[in-house]
Amino acid sequence: MAELVGNLLVAQSGGPTAVINSSLAGVIQEAGRHECIEEIYGGANGILGILDEQFIDINEEKARTIQGLKYTPAAALGTCRYKLDFKKKPDQAAKDMERLFEVFQAHNIRYFFYIGGNDSQDTSHKIHEEALKRGYDLRVIGVPKTIDNDLPHTDNCPGYGSAIKYNATTVMEVGLDAACMATDDGSCCIIEVMGRSAGWIAAGTALAKRGNPANAPHIILLPELAFEEDKFLAKVKETVDAYKHCVVVAGEGIKNAAGEEIGADKSRVDSFGHPVLGGVAEKLKQLVQGKLNTKTRTVQLGYAQRAAGHCASLTDVNNAFACGEAAVKAAAAGESGSMVKIIRNTQPDGSVKWSTGLQPLADIANVEHSLPRDWISEDGFLPNEKFLTYAQPLIEGEPRFPVEGGLPKYVELEKGLVEKKVGTLMALAT
Amino acid sequence: MAELVGNLLVAQSGGPTAVINSSLAGVIQEAGRHECIEEIYGGANGILGILDEQFIDINEEKARTIQGLKYTPAAALGTCRYKLDFKKKPDQAAKDMERLFEVFQAHNIRYFFYIGGNDSQDTSHKIHEEALKRGYDLRVIGVPKTIDNDLPHTDNCPGYGSAIKYNATTVMEVGLDAACMATDDGSCCIIEVMGRSAGWIAAGTALAKRGNPANAPHIILLPELAFEEDKFLAKVKETVDAYKHCVVVAGEGIKNAAGEEIGADKSRVDSFGHPVLGGVAEKLKQLVQGKLNTKTRTVQLGYAQRAAGHCASLTDVNNAFACGEAAVKAAAAGESGSMVKIIRNTQPDGSVKWSTGLQPLADIANVEHSLPRDWISEDGFLPNEKFLTYAQPLIEGEPRFPVEGGLPKYVELEKGLVEKKVGTLMALAT
């Protein structure tokens, strides 16, 4: 494969995570080792900023800042939920694609890395195909990222391990709180966690049990299984009878048998047309209080669970960084049109070593990887040993990060912008 | 003062905190140094368990466990919200008091330490007075505890520093998340925190700003000031215009000018007759989305904020421990009827050293200490420099705690119970 000399563009997309910047650091630090890569640009706010030619000049940033990205949560380049939507908005998507290549060409972008989830891998795939069609020499490698853990072919998705480490820690602590307040009349605490269609995040909180049925969480409601009110209330009652308290973890996307989301606020949709969720915990609280007359409190972690750098998993940080590194190595070696995947190598002693591989983007785009049914207990209320064996290694290790005045000292990019070469932005789809 | 030989009883009351067990460890470890103190008993679930003669034999616990209490959140002895309510239930309260002294006498309790907030200090005060009236030789010292920070005369309340360290960390992280997602249409994130009548907890999140107006939180709604819808919406709009996102922290107990709690669920009251709160964030979200059409997400930390041992403040841990120690020292020296208070000693270089003192329980009981108006900005939306200078030292330092498999390794008492001597419990007030 002939050496391809040119500039690198990296961008971040979708919901941020505790380790999306670790992947960015991996891309940047690895890029510095390859002579074929000249300038390193960061696209501000994902595809949105790229369309608007907003390129952050990464080589102007301090090495200390790049190093600090490893433990800084949220997307340092900025992110977006904008999508090249060839299905719903084919004209706009075609215009956007035209514009993208105009921008790529003007800045001699030859390496493109998009750090994101399902939609972003789809975008990378389309850009890769378009480059082939146009005969524009471009290496495109997707870098996985999503706390949802729903990308196929990779053992896990960077961001997931940290999210469940934080959530499991929280559930453990809230469980201790609820247990020590437990008196005869009993109480229930409902903790709402993210996860629109896959229960990976909710399931991860089972790690807090440490094998003790008395420990929280006592019930986990997964979006994969239809929510059955009677069965749920019976289980809450049984738990309160046994332990005088019951900690329930509910994935925000749980649905009834008719497929309706329990917590959906039908009045609003996000820019992808998905209904805005929120409110599962509150609805379950009303149910438990109303039907069982059991005092119920709620916790709704929201954004906190995907941004909790202070409680990140070192395994996750390292894997995220390795994915960024591997993407650049693969592209420099001539690969394009793949996503980096994480490979688990279980050792004879049960410990796990991690490596990376590549998977064609065509296999990834818009495929959702759900929690297998046989990783969930028969009654559907807890993941089983198979899941725990899978999830346990993902939360291990604590990154060292600087603290200033009692709070984490996160870094921020200077974000000096490269001069525009193409000019005014055309209207974007809204 | 003549030496008083007998047994020690310590109990925990009200909502648990990240450091209520540090105070317990302080009591226990100090008690071991005094020959006049024979047995060390822990009352299970506060006054409730004491009335039922449920005494945990602390000397049967492992030293390693006692040591581990220092960093274990929630109340290791169990807690309760039961109150000796001489105002609303004088007959029951009189019966309870009779029973208490029967139990104290049967077990030769001569040292009583109640770790708790306002209501618990009131209980301690009544027990102290009753002992004097009866001529029963008893040393009663209150140990302060409340994340609400609303006890008077003490510089701060153990539990508060850890709660605001965790909340400020969360607000900082959620703020980074919201900022990196900020695009032209703007967004709002509302974080609901505890604080029924005092804004100490909400105010503490201002530490996350680190002096930068662009940083979250942009608006803090305090229960001390009447919530004004128009002023609030104008401030949200101004913030979204300036930064494309707005992070609002709302104390759960904020009220309108008529004194009605914005987030009150009037259908339920707790065992003290207070309305059960919850829902401020959701109500503000509906307001911001409905009136400004700004996409809004919520975070509701609930119990997580008072149980977050993994993010405790070392200063708070140490002060909590010192309060437990000081209580025993004072009682052994002959004191009774006081609460331990924390004293701040600001050094010439601006650093802070901490010591403890005593304040008569008569000065404490049922007095609430609110955030001074001159510690809040003129527009009422942020605490000012005076508050920040006060709060900053409280969150400093990180305790070292053991981690197992990626999660904190908290301790649990064996809770072996002492044989009952009095017998069947009379009916409790419900």
PDB file of N, CA and C in Angstrom, chain B residues 221-289:
ATOM      1  N   LEU B 221     -31.069  27.902  42.313  1.00  0.00           N
ATOM      2  CA  LEU B 221     -32.331  28.324  42.936  1.00  0.00           C
ATOM      3  C   LEU B 221     -32.336  27.876  44.392  1.00  0.00           C
ATOM      4  N   LEU B 222     -32.396  28.841  45.290  1.00  0.00           N
ATOM      5  CA  LEU B 222     -32.281  28.586  46.722  1.00  0.00           C
ATOM      6  C   LEU B 222     -33.638  28.688  47.415  1.00  0.00           C
ATOM      7  N   PRO B 223     -33.897  27.799  48.364  1.00  0.00           N
ATOM      8  CA  PRO B 223     -35.186  27.841  49.072  1.00  0.00           C
ATOM      9  C   PRO B 223     -35.377  29.124  49.879  1.00  0.00           C
ATOM     10  N   GLU B 224     -34.273  29.818  50.178  1.00  0.00           N
ATOM     11  CA  GLU B 224     -34.378  31.039  50.986  1.00  0.00           C
ATOM     12  C   GLU B 224     -35.079  32.174  50.241  1.00  0.00           C
ATOM     13  N   LEU B 225     -35.013  32.138  48.897  1.00  0.00           N
ATOM     14  CA  LEU B 225     -35.561  33.245  48.112  1.00  0.00           C
ATOM     15  C   LEU B 225     -36.775  32.757  47.329  1.00  0.00           C
ATOM     16  N   ALA B 226     -37.790  33.587  47.270  1.00  0.00           N
ATOM     17  CA  ALA B 226     -39.006  33.190  46.554  1.00  0.00           C
ATOM     18  C   ALA B 226     -38.703  32.994  45.073  1.00  0.00           C
ATOM     19  N   PHE B 227     -39.196  31.890  44.526  1.00  0.00           N
ATOM     20  CA  PHE B 227     -39.008  31.595  43.109  1.00  0.00           C
ATOM     21  C   PHE B 227     -39.904  32.504  42.276  1.00  0.00           C
ATOM     22  N   GLU B 228     -39.267  33.252  41.362  1.00  0.00           N
ATOM     23  CA  GLU B 228     -40.032  34.142  40.489  1.00  0.00           C
ATOM     24  C   GLU B 228     -39.882  33.651  39.063  1.00  0.00           C
ATOM     25  N   GLU B 229     -40.954  33.140  38.522  1.00  0.00           N
ATOM     26  CA  GLU B 229     -40.945  32.489  37.222  1.00  0.00           C
ATOM     27  C   GLU B 229     -40.352  33.369  36.111  1.00  0.00           C
ATOM     28  N   ASP B 230     -40.813  34.601  36.017  1.00  0.00           N
ATOM     29  CA  ASP B 230     -40.371  35.462  34.916  1.00  0.00           C
ATOM     30  C   ASP B 230     -38.879  35.759  34.993  1.00  0.00           C
ATOM     31  N   LYS B 231     -38.442  36.068  36.199  1.00  0.00           N
ATOM     32  CA  LYS B 231     -37.030  36.392  36.411  1.00  0.00           C
ATOM     33  C   LYS B 231     -36.168  35.175  36.071  1.00  0.00           C
ATOM     34  N   PHE B 232     -36.646  34.003  36.492  1.00  0.00           N
ATOM     35  CA  PHE B 232     -35.924  32.763  36.219  1.00  0.00           C
ATOM     36  C   PHE B 232     -35.835  32.494  34.721  1.00  0.00           C
ATOM     37  N   LEU B 233     -36.965  32.581  34.040  1.00  0.00           N
ATOM     38  CA  LEU B 233     -36.965  32.292  32.597  1.00  0.00           C
ATOM     39  C   LEU B 233     -36.091  33.288  31.838  1.00  0.00           C
ATOM     40  N   ALA B 234     -36.120  34.536  32.259  1.00  0.00           N
ATOM     41  CA  ALA B 234     -35.277  35.557  31.599  1.00  0.00           C
ATOM     42  C   ALA B 234     -33.802  35.209  31.781  1.00  0.00           C
ATOM     43  N   LYS B 235     -33.459  34.723  32.963  1.00  0.00           N
ATOM     44  CA  LYS B 235     -32.063  34.376  33.239  1.00  0.00           C
ATOM     45  C   LYS B 235     -31.648  33.131  32.437  1.00  0.00           C
ATOM     46  N   VAL B 236     -32.543  32.165  32.313  1.00  0.00           N
ATOM     47  CA  VAL B 236     -32.233  30.979  31.498  1.00  0.00           C
ATOM     48  C   VAL B 236     -32.003  31.415  30.050  1.00  0.00           C
ATOM     49  N   LYS B 237     -32.879  32.251  29.552  1.00  0.00           N
ATOM     50  CA  LYS B 237     -32.760  32.697  28.156  1.00  0.00           C
ATOM     51  C   LYS B 237     -31.438  33.444  27.943  1.00  0.00           C
ATOM     52  N   GLU B 238     -31.132  34.347  28.864  1.00  0.00           N
ATOM     53  CA  GLU B 238     -29.884  35.124  28.789  1.00  0.00           C
ATOM     54  C   GLU B 238     -28.673  34.179  28.765  1.00  0.00           C
ATOM     55  N   THR B 239     -28.720  33.135  29.600  1.00  0.00           N
ATOM     56  CA  THR B 239     -27.607  32.192  29.680  1.00  0.00           C
ATOM     57  C   THR B 239     -27.488  31.366  28.398  1.00  0.00           C
ATOM     58  N   VAL B 240     -28.614  30.881  27.898  1.00  0.00           N
ATOM     59  CA  VAL B 240     -28.597  30.086  26.661  1.00  0.00           C
ATOM     60  C   VAL B 240     -28.120  30.965  25.493  1.00  0.00           C
ATOM     61  N   ASP B 241     -28.532  32.215  25.474  1.00  0.00           N
ATOM     62  CA  ASP B 241     -28.058  33.129  24.425  1.00  0.00           C
ATOM     63  C   ASP B 241     -26.541  33.285  24.492  1.00  0.00           C
ATOM     64  N   ALA B 242     -26.013  33.347  25.712  1.00  0.00           N
ATOM     65  CA  ALA B 242     -24.571  33.586  25.876  1.00  0.00           C
ATOM     66  C   ALA B 242     -23.746  32.323  25.656  1.00  0.00           C
ATOM     67  N   TYR B 243     -24.209  31.186  26.164  1.00  0.00           N
ATOM     68  CA  TYR B 243     -23.363  29.978  26.172  1.00  0.00           C
ATOM     69  C   TYR B 243     -23.972  28.805  25.419  1.00  0.00           C
ATOM     70  N   LYS B 244     -25.135  28.988  24.850  1.00  0.00           N
ATOM     71  CA  LYS B 244     -25.855  27.932  24.121  1.00  0.00           C
ATOM     72  C   LYS B 244     -26.331  26.792  25.026  1.00  0.00           C
ATOM     73  N   HIS B 245     -26.055  26.900  26.302  1.00  0.00           N
ATOM     74  CA  HIS B 245     -26.610  25.930  27.244  1.00  0.00           C
ATOM     75  C   HIS B 245     -26.710  26.603  28.607  1.00  0.00           C
ATOM     76  N   CYS B 246     -27.518  26.010  29.458  1.00  0.00           N
ATOM     77  CA  CYS B 246     -27.716  26.590  30.787  1.00  0.00           C
ATOM     78  C   CYS B 246     -27.894  25.451  31.779  1.00  0.00           C
ATOM     79  N   VAL B 247     -27.054  25.418  32.795  1.00  0.00           N
ATOM     80  CA  VAL B 247     -27.191  24.405  33.838  1.00  0.00           C
ATOM     81  C   VAL B 247     -27.769  25.068  35.092  1.00  0.00           C
ATOM     82  N   VAL B 248     -28.918  24.581  35.491  1.00  0.00           N
ATOM     83  CA  VAL B 248     -29.623  25.116  36.652  1.00  0.00           C
ATOM     84  C   VAL B 248     -29.549  24.098  37.787  1.00  0.00           C
ATOM     85  N   VAL B 249     -29.197  24.552  38.977  1.00  0.00           N
ATOM     86  CA  VAL B 249     -29.284  23.696  40.165  1.00  0.00           C
ATOM     87  C   VAL B 249     -30.460  24.196  41.003  1.00  0.00           C
ATOM     88  N   ALA B 250     -31.354  23.283  41.338  1.00  0.00           N
ATOM     89  CA  ALA B 250     -32.534  23.684  42.110  1.00  0.00           C
ATOM     90  C   ALA B 250     -32.600  22.908  43.414  1.00  0.00           C
ATOM     91  N   GLY B 251     -32.688  23.622  44.521  1.00  0.00           N
ATOM     92  CA  GLY B 251     -32.943  22.980  45.812  1.00  0.00           C
ATOM     93  C   GLY B 251     -34.363  22.424  45.806  1.00  0.00           C
ATOM     94  N   GLU B 252     -34.550  21.226  46.322  1.00  0.00           N
ATOM     95  CA  GLU B 252     -35.869  20.575  46.232  1.00  0.00           C
ATOM     96  C   GLU B 252     -36.959  21.368  46.931  1.00  0.00           C
ATOM     97  N   GLY B 253     -36.554  22.209  47.867  1.00  0.00           N
ATOM     98  CA  GLY B 253     -37.568  22.898  48.680  1.00  0.00           C
ATOM     99  C   GLY B 253     -37.896  24.313  48.233  1.00  0.00           C
ATOM    100  N   ILE B 254     -37.533  24.698  46.998  1.00  0.00           N
ATOM    101  CA  ILE B 254     -37.800  26.091  46.596  1.00  0.00           C
ATOM    102  C   ILE B 254     -39.307  26.370  46.577  1.00  0.00           C
ATOM    103  N   LYS B 255     -39.613  27.605  46.929  1.00  0.00           N
ATOM    104  CA  LYS B 255     -41.022  28.003  47.101  1.00  0.00           C
ATOM    105  C   LYS B 255     -41.340  29.245  46.263  1.00  0.00           C
ATOM    106  N   ASN B 256     -42.597  29.408  45.941  1.00  0.00           N
ATOM    107  CA  ASN B 256     -43.018  30.651  45.282  1.00  0.00           C
ATOM    108  C   ASN B 256     -43.292  31.728  46.346  1.00  0.00           C
ATOM    109  N   ALA B 257     -43.690  32.908  45.877  1.00  0.00           N
ATOM    110  CA  ALA B 257     -43.875  34.024  46.813  1.00  0.00           C
ATOM    111  C   ALA B 257     -44.957  33.713  47.849  1.00  0.00           C
ATOM    112  N   ALA B 258     -45.897  32.845  47.477  1.00  0.00           N
ATOM    113  CA  ALA B 258     -46.968  32.476  48.415  1.00  0.00           C
ATOM    114  C   ALA B 258     -46.495  31.427  49.425  1.00  0.00           C
ATOM    115  N   GLY B 259     -45.214  30.996  49.291  1.00  0.00           N
ATOM    116  CA  GLY B 259     -44.675  30.031  50.241  1.00  0.00           C
ATOM    117  C   GLY B 259     -44.987  28.585  49.887  1.00  0.00           C
ATOM    118  N   GLU B 260     -45.538  28.352  48.702  1.00  0.00           N
ATOM    119  CA  GLU B 260     -45.843  26.978  48.289  1.00  0.00           C
ATOM    120  C   GLU B 260     -44.629  26.339  47.640  1.00  0.00           C
ATOM    121  N   GLU B 261     -44.325  25.112  48.058  1.00  0.00           N
ATOM    122  CA  GLU B 261     -43.166  24.427  47.483  1.00  0.00           C
ATOM    123  C   GLU B 261     -43.446  24.037  46.037  1.00  0.00           C
ATOM    124  N   ILE B 262     -42.533  24.422  45.144  1.00  0.00           N
ATOM    125  CA  ILE B 262     -42.717  24.173  43.703  1.00  0.00           C
ATOM    126  C   ILE B 262     -42.778  22.669  43.423  1.00  0.00           C
ATOM    127  N   GLY B 263     -41.984  21.897  44.175  1.00  0.00           N
ATOM    128  CA  GLY B 263     -41.898  20.468  43.870  1.00  0.00           C
ATOM    129  C   GLY B 263     -42.676  19.577  44.834  1.00  0.00           C
ATOM    130  N   ALA B 264     -43.563  20.172  45.621  1.00  0.00           N
ATOM    131  CA  ALA B 264     -44.255  19.360  46.635  1.00  0.00           C
ATOM    132  C   ALA B 264     -45.281  18.428  45.999  1.00  0.00           C
ATOM    133  N   ASP B 265     -45.283  17.203  46.474  1.00  0.00           N
ATOM    134  CA  ASP B 265     -46.332  16.254  46.117  1.00  0.00           C
ATOM    135  C   ASP B 265     -47.257  16.228  47.330  1.00  0.00           C
ATOM    136  N   LYS B 266     -48.333  16.984  47.215  1.00  0.00           N
ATOM    137  CA  LYS B 266     -49.172  17.209  48.402  1.00  0.00           C
ATOM    138  C   LYS B 266     -49.891  15.953  48.882  1.00  0.00           C
ATOM    139  N   SER B 267     -49.834  14.906  48.075  1.00  0.00           N
ATOM    140  CA  SER B 267     -50.601  13.709  48.424  1.00  0.00           C
ATOM    141  C   SER B 267     -49.928  12.876  49.517  1.00  0.00           C
ATOM    142  N   ARG B 268     -48.657  13.129  49.834  1.00  0.00           N
ATOM    143  CA  ARG B 268     -47.981  12.295  50.838  1.00  0.00           C
ATOM    144  C   ARG B 268     -47.193  13.150  51.829  1.00  0.00           C
ATOM    145  N   VAL B 269     -47.148  12.712  53.076  1.00  0.00           N
ATOM    146  CA  VAL B 269     -46.303  13.367  54.078  1.00  0.00           C
ATOM    147  C   VAL B 269     -45.421  12.315  54.728  1.00  0.00           C
ATOM    148  N   ASP B 270     -44.259  12.748  55.233  1.00  0.00           N
ATOM    149  CA  ASP B 270     -43.394  11.794  55.933  1.00  0.00           C
ATOM    150  C   ASP B 270     -43.840  11.677  57.394  1.00  0.00           C
ATOM    151  N   SER B 271     -43.098  10.883  58.169  1.00  0.00           N
ATOM    152  CA  SER B 271     -43.572  10.602  59.526  1.00  0.00           C
ATOM    153  C   SER B 271     -43.471  11.816  60.447  1.00  0.00           C
ATOM    154  N   PHE B 272     -42.823  12.884  59.969  1.00  0.00           N
ATOM    155  CA  PHE B 272     -42.788  14.129  60.736  1.00  0.00           C
ATOM    156  C   PHE B 272     -43.890  15.081  60.288  1.00  0.00           C
ATOM    157  N   GLY B 273     -44.687  14.655  59.306  1.00  0.00           N
ATOM    158  CA  GLY B 273     -45.753  15.519  58.827  1.00  0.00           C
ATOM    159  C   GLY B 273     -45.303  16.504  57.755  1.00  0.00           C
ATOM    160  N   HIS B 274     -44.011  16.431  57.359  1.00  0.00           N
ATOM    161  CA  HIS B 274     -43.551  17.294  56.260  1.00  0.00           C
ATOM    162  C   HIS B 274     -44.037  16.702  54.943  1.00  0.00           C
ATOM    163  N   PRO B 275     -44.379  17.556  53.949  1.00  0.00           N
ATOM    164  CA  PRO B 275     -44.746  16.985  52.643  1.00  0.00           C
ATOM    165  C   PRO B 275     -43.542  16.312  52.000  1.00  0.00           C
ATOM    166  N   VAL B 276     -43.781  15.203  51.302  1.00  0.00           N
ATOM    167  CA  VAL B 276     -42.711  14.524  50.579  1.00  0.00           C
ATOM    168  C   VAL B 276     -42.379  15.348  49.342  1.00  0.00           C
ATOM    169  N   LEU B 277     -41.116  15.710  49.202  1.00  0.00           N
ATOM    170  CA  LEU B 277     -40.718  16.540  48.050  1.00  0.00           C
ATOM    171  C   LEU B 277     -40.273  15.666  46.882  1.00  0.00           C
ATOM    172  N   GLY B 278     -39.927  16.274  45.814  1.00  0.00           N
ATOM    173  CA  GLY B 278     -39.519  15.540  44.614  1.00  0.00           C
ATOM    174  C   GLY B 278     -40.312  16.080  43.463  1.00  0.00           C
ATOM    175  N   GLY B 279     -39.622  16.387  42.368  1.00  0.00           N
ATOM    176  CA  GLY B 279     -40.367  16.850  41.220  1.00  0.00           C
ATOM    177  C   GLY B 279     -40.112  18.287  40.845  1.00  0.00           C
ATOM    178  N   VAL B 280     -39.233  18.994  41.586  1.00  0.00           N
ATOM    179  CA  VAL B 280     -38.911  20.374  41.216  1.00  0.00           C
ATOM    180  C   VAL B 280     -38.305  20.411  39.815  1.00  0.00           C
ATOM    181  N   ALA B 281     -37.341  19.514  39.581  1.00  0.00           N
ATOM    182  CA  ALA B 281     -36.633  19.518  38.291  1.00  0.00           C
ATOM    183  C   ALA B 281     -37.624  19.318  37.151  1.00  0.00           C
ATOM    184  N   GLU B 282     -38.522  18.371  37.346  1.00  0.00           N
ATOM    185  CA  GLU B 282     -39.506  18.069  36.300  1.00  0.00           C
ATOM    186  C   GLU B 282     -40.419  19.277  36.050  1.00  0.00           C
ATOM    187  N   LYS B 283     -40.803  19.936  37.127  1.00  0.00           N
ATOM    188  CA  LYS B 283     -41.688  21.101  36.955  1.00  0.00           C
ATOM    189  C   LYS B 283     -40.967  22.248  36.258  1.00  0.00           C
ATOM    190  N   LEU B 284     -39.715  22.457  36.611  1.00  0.00           N
ATOM    191  CA  LEU B 284     -38.944  23.524  35.956  1.00  0.00           C
ATOM    192  C   LEU B 284     -38.697  23.176  34.491  1.00  0.00           C
ATOM    193  N   LYS B 285     -38.490  21.884  34.231  1.00  0.00           N
ATOM    194  CA  LYS B 285     -38.289  21.435  32.849  1.00  0.00           C
ATOM    195  C   LYS B 285     -39.508  21.772  31.991  1.00  0.00           C
ATOM    196  N   GLN B 286     -40.684  21.454  32.521  1.00  0.00           N
ATOM    197  CA  GLN B 286     -41.915  21.755  31.779  1.00  0.00           C
ATOM    198  C   GLN B 286     -42.028  23.255  31.508  1.00  0.00           C
ATOM    199  N   LEU B 287     -41.599  24.039  32.489  1.00  0.00           N
ATOM    200  CA  LEU B 287     -41.654  25.496  32.362  1.00  0.00           C
ATOM    201  C   LEU B 287     -40.708  25.974  31.255  1.00  0.00           C
ATOM    202  N   VAL B 288     -39.462  25.516  31.307  1.00  0.00           N
ATOM    203  CA  VAL B 288     -38.456  25.983  30.345  1.00  0.00           C
ATOM    204  C   VAL B 288     -38.806  25.509  28.934  1.00  0.00           C
ATOM    205  N   GLN B 289     -39.231  24.249  28.830  1.00  0.00           N
ATOM    206  CA  GLN B 289     -39.600  23.744  27.502  1.00  0.00           C
ATOM    207  C   GLN B 289     -40.858  24.438  26.984  1.00  0.00           C
TER     208      GLN B 289
END
